[in-house]
PDB file of C-alpha atoms in Angstrom:
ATOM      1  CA  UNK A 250      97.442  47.284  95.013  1.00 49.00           C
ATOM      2  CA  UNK A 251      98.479  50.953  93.982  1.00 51.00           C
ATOM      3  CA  UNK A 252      96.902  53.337  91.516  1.00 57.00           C
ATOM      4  CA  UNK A 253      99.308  51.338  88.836  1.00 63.00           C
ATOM      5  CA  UNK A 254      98.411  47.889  89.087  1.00 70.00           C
ATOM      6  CA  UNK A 255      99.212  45.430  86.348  1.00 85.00           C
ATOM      7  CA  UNK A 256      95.660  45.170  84.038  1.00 88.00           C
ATOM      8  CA  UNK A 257      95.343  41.176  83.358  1.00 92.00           C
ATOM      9  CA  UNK A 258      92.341  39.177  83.146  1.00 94.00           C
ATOM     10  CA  UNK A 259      92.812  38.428  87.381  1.00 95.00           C
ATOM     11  CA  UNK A 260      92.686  42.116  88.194  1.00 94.00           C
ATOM     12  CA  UNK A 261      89.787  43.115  85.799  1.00 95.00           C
ATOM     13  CA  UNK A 262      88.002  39.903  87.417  1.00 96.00           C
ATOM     14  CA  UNK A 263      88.560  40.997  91.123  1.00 96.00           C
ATOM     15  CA  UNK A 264      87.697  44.780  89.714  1.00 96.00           C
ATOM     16  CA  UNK A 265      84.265  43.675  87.955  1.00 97.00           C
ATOM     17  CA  UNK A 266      83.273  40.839  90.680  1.00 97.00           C
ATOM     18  CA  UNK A 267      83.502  42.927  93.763  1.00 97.00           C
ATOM     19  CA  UNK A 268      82.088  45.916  91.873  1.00 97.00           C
ATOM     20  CA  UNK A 269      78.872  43.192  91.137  1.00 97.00           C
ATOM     21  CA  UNK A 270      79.079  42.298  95.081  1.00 97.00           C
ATOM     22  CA  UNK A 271      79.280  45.389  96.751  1.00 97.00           C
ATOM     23  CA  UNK A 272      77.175  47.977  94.693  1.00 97.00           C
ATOM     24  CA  UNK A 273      74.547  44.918  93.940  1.00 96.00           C
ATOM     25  CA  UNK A 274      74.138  45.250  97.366  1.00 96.00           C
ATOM     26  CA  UNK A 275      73.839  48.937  97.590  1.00 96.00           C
ATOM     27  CA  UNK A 276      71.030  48.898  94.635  1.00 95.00           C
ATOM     28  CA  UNK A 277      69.138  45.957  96.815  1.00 96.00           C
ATOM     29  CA  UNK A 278      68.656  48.056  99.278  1.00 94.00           C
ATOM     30  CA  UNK A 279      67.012  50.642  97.033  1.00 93.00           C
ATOM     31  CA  UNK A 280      64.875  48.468  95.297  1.00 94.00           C
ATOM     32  CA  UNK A 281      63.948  46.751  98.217  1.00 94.00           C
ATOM     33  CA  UNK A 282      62.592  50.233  99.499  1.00 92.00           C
ATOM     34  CA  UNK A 283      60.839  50.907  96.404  1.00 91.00           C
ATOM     35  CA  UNK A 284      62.895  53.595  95.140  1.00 89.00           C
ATOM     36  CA  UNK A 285      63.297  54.981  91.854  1.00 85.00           C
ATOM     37  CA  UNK A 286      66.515  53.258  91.168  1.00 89.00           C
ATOM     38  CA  UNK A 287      67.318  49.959  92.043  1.00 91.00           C
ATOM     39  CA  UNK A 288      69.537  46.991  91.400  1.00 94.00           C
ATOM     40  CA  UNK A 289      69.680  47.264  87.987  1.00 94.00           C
ATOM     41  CA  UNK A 290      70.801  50.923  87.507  1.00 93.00           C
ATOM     42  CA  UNK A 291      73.061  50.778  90.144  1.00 96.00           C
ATOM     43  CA  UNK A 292      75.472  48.332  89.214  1.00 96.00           C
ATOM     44  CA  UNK A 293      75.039  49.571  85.211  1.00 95.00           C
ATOM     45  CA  UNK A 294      76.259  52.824  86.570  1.00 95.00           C
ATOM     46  CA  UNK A 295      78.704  50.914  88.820  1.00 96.00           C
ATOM     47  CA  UNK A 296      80.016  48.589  86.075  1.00 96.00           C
ATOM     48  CA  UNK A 297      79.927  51.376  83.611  1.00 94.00           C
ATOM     49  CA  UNK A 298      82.546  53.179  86.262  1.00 94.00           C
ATOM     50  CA  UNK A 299      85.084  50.061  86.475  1.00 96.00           C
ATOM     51  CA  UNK A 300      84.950  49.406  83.317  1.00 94.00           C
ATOM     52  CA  UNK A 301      86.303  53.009  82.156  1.00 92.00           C
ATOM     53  CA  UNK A 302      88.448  53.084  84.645  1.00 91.00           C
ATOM     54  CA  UNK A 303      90.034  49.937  83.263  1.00 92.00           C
ATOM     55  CA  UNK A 304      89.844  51.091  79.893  1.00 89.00           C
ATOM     56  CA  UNK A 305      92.400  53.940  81.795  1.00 86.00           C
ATOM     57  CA  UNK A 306      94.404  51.803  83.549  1.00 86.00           C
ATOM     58  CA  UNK A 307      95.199  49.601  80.834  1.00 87.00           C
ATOM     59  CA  UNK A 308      96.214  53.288  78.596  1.00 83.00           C
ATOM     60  CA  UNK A 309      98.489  54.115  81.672  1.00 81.00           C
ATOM     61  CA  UNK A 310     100.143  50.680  81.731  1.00 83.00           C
ATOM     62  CA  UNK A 311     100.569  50.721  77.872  1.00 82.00           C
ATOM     63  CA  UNK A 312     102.072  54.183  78.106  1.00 79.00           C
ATOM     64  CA  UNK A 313     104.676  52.886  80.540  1.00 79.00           C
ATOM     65  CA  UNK A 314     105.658  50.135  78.941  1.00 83.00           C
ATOM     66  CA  UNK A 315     105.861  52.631  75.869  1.00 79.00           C
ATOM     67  CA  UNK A 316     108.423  54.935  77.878  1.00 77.00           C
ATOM     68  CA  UNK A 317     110.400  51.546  78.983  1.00 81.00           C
ATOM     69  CA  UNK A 318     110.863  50.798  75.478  1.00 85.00           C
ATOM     70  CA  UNK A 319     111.580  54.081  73.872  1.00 78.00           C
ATOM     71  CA  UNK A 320     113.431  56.339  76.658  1.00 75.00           C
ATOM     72  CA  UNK A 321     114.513  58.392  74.405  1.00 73.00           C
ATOM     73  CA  UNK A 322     110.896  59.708  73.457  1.00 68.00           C
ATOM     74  CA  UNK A 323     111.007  61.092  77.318  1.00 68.00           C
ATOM     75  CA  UNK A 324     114.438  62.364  77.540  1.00 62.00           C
ATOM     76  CA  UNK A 325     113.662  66.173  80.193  1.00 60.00           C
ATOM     77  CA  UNK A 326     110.564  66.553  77.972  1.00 60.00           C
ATOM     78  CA  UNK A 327     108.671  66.420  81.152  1.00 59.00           C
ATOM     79  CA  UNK A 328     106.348  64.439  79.513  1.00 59.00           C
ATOM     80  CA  UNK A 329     105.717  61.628  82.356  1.00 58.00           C
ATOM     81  CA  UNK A 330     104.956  64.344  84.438  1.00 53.00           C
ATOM     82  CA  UNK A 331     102.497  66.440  82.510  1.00 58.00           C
ATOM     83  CA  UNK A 332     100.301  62.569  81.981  1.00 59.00           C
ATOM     84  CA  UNK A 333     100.184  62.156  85.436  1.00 56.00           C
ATOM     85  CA  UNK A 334      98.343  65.158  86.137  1.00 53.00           C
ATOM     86  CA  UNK A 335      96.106  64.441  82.758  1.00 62.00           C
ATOM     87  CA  UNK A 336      95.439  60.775  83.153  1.00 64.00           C
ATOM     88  CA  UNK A 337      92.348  61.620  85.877  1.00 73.00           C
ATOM     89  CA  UNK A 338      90.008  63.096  82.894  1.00 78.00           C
ATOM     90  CA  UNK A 339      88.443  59.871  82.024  1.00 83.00           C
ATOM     91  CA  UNK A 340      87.683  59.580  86.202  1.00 84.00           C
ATOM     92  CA  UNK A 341      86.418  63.316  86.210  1.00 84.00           C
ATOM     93  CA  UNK A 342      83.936  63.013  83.644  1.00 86.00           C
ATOM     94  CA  UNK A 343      82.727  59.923  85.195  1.00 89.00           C
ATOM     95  CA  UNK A 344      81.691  61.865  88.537  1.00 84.00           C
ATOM     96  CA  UNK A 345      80.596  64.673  86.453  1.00 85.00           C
ATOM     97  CA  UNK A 346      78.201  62.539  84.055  1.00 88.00           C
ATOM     98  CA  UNK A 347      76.829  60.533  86.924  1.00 88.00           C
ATOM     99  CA  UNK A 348      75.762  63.961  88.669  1.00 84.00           C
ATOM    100  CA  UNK A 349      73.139  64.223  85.463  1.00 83.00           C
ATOM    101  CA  UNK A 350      72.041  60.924  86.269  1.00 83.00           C
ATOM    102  CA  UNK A 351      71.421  61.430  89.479  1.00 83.00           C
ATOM    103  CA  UNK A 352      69.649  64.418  88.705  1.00 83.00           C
ATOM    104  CA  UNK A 353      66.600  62.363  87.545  1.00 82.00           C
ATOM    105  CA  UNK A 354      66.435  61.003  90.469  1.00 82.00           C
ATOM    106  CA  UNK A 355      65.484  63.298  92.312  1.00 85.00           C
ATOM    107  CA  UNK A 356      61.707  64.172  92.172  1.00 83.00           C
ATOM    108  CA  UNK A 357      59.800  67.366  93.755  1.00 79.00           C
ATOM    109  CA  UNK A 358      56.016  67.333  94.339  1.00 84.00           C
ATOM    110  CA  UNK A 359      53.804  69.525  95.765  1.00 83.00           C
ATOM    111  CA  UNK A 360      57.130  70.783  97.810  1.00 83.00           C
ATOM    112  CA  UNK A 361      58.018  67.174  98.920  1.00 85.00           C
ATOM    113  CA  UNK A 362      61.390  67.011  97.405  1.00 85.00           C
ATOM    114  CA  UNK A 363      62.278  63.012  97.166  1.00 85.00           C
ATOM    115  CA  UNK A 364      64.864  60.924  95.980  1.00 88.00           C
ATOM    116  CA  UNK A 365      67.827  62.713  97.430  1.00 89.00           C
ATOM    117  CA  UNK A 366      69.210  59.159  99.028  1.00 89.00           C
ATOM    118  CA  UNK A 367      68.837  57.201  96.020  1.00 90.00           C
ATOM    119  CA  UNK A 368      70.702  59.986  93.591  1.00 91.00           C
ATOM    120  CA  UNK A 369      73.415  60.152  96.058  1.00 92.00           C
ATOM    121  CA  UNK A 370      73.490  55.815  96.000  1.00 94.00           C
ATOM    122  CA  UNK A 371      74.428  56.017  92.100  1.00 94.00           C
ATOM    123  CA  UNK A 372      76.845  58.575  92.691  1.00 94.00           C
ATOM    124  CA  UNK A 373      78.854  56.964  95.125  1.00 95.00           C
ATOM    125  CA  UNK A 374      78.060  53.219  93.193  1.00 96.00           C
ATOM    126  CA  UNK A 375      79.986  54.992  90.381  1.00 95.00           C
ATOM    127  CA  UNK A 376      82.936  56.036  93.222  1.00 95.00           C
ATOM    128  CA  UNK A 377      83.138  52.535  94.079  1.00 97.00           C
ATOM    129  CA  UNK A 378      83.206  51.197  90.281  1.00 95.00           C
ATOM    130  CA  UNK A 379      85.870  53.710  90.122  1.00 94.00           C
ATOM    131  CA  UNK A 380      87.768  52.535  93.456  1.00 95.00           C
ATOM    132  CA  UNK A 381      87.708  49.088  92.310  1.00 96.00           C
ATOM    133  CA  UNK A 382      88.769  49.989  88.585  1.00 93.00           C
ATOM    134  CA  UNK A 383      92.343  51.482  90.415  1.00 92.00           C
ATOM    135  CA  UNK A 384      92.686  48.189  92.240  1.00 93.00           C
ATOM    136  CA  UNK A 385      91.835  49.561  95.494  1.00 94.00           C
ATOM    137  CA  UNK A 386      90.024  46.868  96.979  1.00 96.00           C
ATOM    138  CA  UNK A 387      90.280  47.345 100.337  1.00 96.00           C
ATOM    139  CA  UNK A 388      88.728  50.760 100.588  1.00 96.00           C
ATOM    140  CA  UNK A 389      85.886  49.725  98.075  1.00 96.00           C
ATOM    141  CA  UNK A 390      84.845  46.970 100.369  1.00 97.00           C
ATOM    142  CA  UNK A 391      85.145  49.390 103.557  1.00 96.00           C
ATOM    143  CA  UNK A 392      83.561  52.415 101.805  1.00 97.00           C
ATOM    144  CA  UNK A 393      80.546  50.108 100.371  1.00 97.00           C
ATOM    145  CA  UNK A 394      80.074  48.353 103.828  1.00 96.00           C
ATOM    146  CA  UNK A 395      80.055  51.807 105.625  1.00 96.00           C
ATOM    147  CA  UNK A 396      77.617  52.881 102.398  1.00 95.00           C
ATOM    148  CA  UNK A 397      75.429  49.761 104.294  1.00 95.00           C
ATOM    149  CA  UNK A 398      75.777  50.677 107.226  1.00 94.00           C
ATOM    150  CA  UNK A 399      74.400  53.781 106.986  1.00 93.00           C
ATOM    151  CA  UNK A 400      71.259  53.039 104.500  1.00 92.00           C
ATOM    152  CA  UNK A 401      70.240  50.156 106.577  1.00 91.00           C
ATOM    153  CA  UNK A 402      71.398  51.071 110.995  1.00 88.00           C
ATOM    154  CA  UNK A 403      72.103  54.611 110.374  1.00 84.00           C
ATOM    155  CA  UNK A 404      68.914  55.763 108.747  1.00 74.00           C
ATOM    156  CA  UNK A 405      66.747  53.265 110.871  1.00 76.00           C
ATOM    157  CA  UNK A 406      67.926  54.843 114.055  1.00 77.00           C
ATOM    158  CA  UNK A 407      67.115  58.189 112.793  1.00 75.00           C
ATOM    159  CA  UNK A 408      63.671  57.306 111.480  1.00 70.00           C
ATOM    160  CA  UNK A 409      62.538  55.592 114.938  1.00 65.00           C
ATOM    161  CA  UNK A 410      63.910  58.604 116.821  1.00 66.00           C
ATOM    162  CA  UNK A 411      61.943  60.919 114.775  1.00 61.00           C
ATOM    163  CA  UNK A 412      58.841  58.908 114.869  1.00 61.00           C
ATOM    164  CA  UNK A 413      59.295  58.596 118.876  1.00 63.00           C
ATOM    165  CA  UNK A 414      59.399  62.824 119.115  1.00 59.00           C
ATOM    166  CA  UNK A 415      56.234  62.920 116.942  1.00 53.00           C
TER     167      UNK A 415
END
């Protein structure tokens, strides 16, 4: 599926469901850790994401059928053109807003600064809602398994070799 793929009660499904699958298992892995923001954050930010990005799929689909019916509303107005490059606003503010989220996370005592990980976890949970929203499955599945991979092997690997030099 392309950035333009028909909104129906299959696609918002597939959007939500693997949204639920792949970031549930992204905020497991936090709370499992302990962190400050688990599961449940996670996939609210996550389903928050999709569900916006829905909300702008379904205005882009509704515009084009729009156009379809009434050419003559588009007629070298260049209007088609100038919503393209507007349509990402409801996407931008999402990566914006989530940025303030993650700000919370992130704690700093006595000049330990923590919670870098898990702030960066709802950002990219919010990517992935976002991925999924467009219909891009594939890469949301690849980009939350490599998410996996590297809060589970990846940062494993470096904490043992750090603990071995010490």
């Amino acid at each position: 599926m392309g950035m333009n793929p028909d909104v129906n009660l299959v696609y918002i499904l597939q959007a939500i469901g693997l949204t639920i699958l792949f970031v549930g298992l992204i905020g497991f892995e936090r709370q499992r850790r302990n962190k400050i923001a688990g599961l449940t954050t996670h996939l609210l930010v996550a389903l928050g994401a999709v569900g916006l990005t829905i909300v702008q799929q379904t205005m882009v689909q509704d515009l084009f059928e729009f156009i379809d019916q009434n050419p003559e509303y588009v007629q070298d107005t260049g209007f088609v053109v100038t919503f393209n490059h507007q349509r990402q606003r409801i996407v931008a503010q999402i990566v914006s807003g989530i940025g303030f989220l993650g700000t919370g996370a992130i704690l700093k005592t006595n000049g330990y600064i923590s919670g870098l990980t898990t702030a960066s976890t709802l950002w990219i949970s919010a990517i992935i809602g976002i991925i999924f929203g467009y219909g891009m499955f594939t890469l949301g599945i690849t980009l939350s398994l490599s998410i996996l991979f590297v809060l589970t092997i990846i940062k494993n690997v470096i904490r043992h070799n750090v603990e071995d030099h010490n």
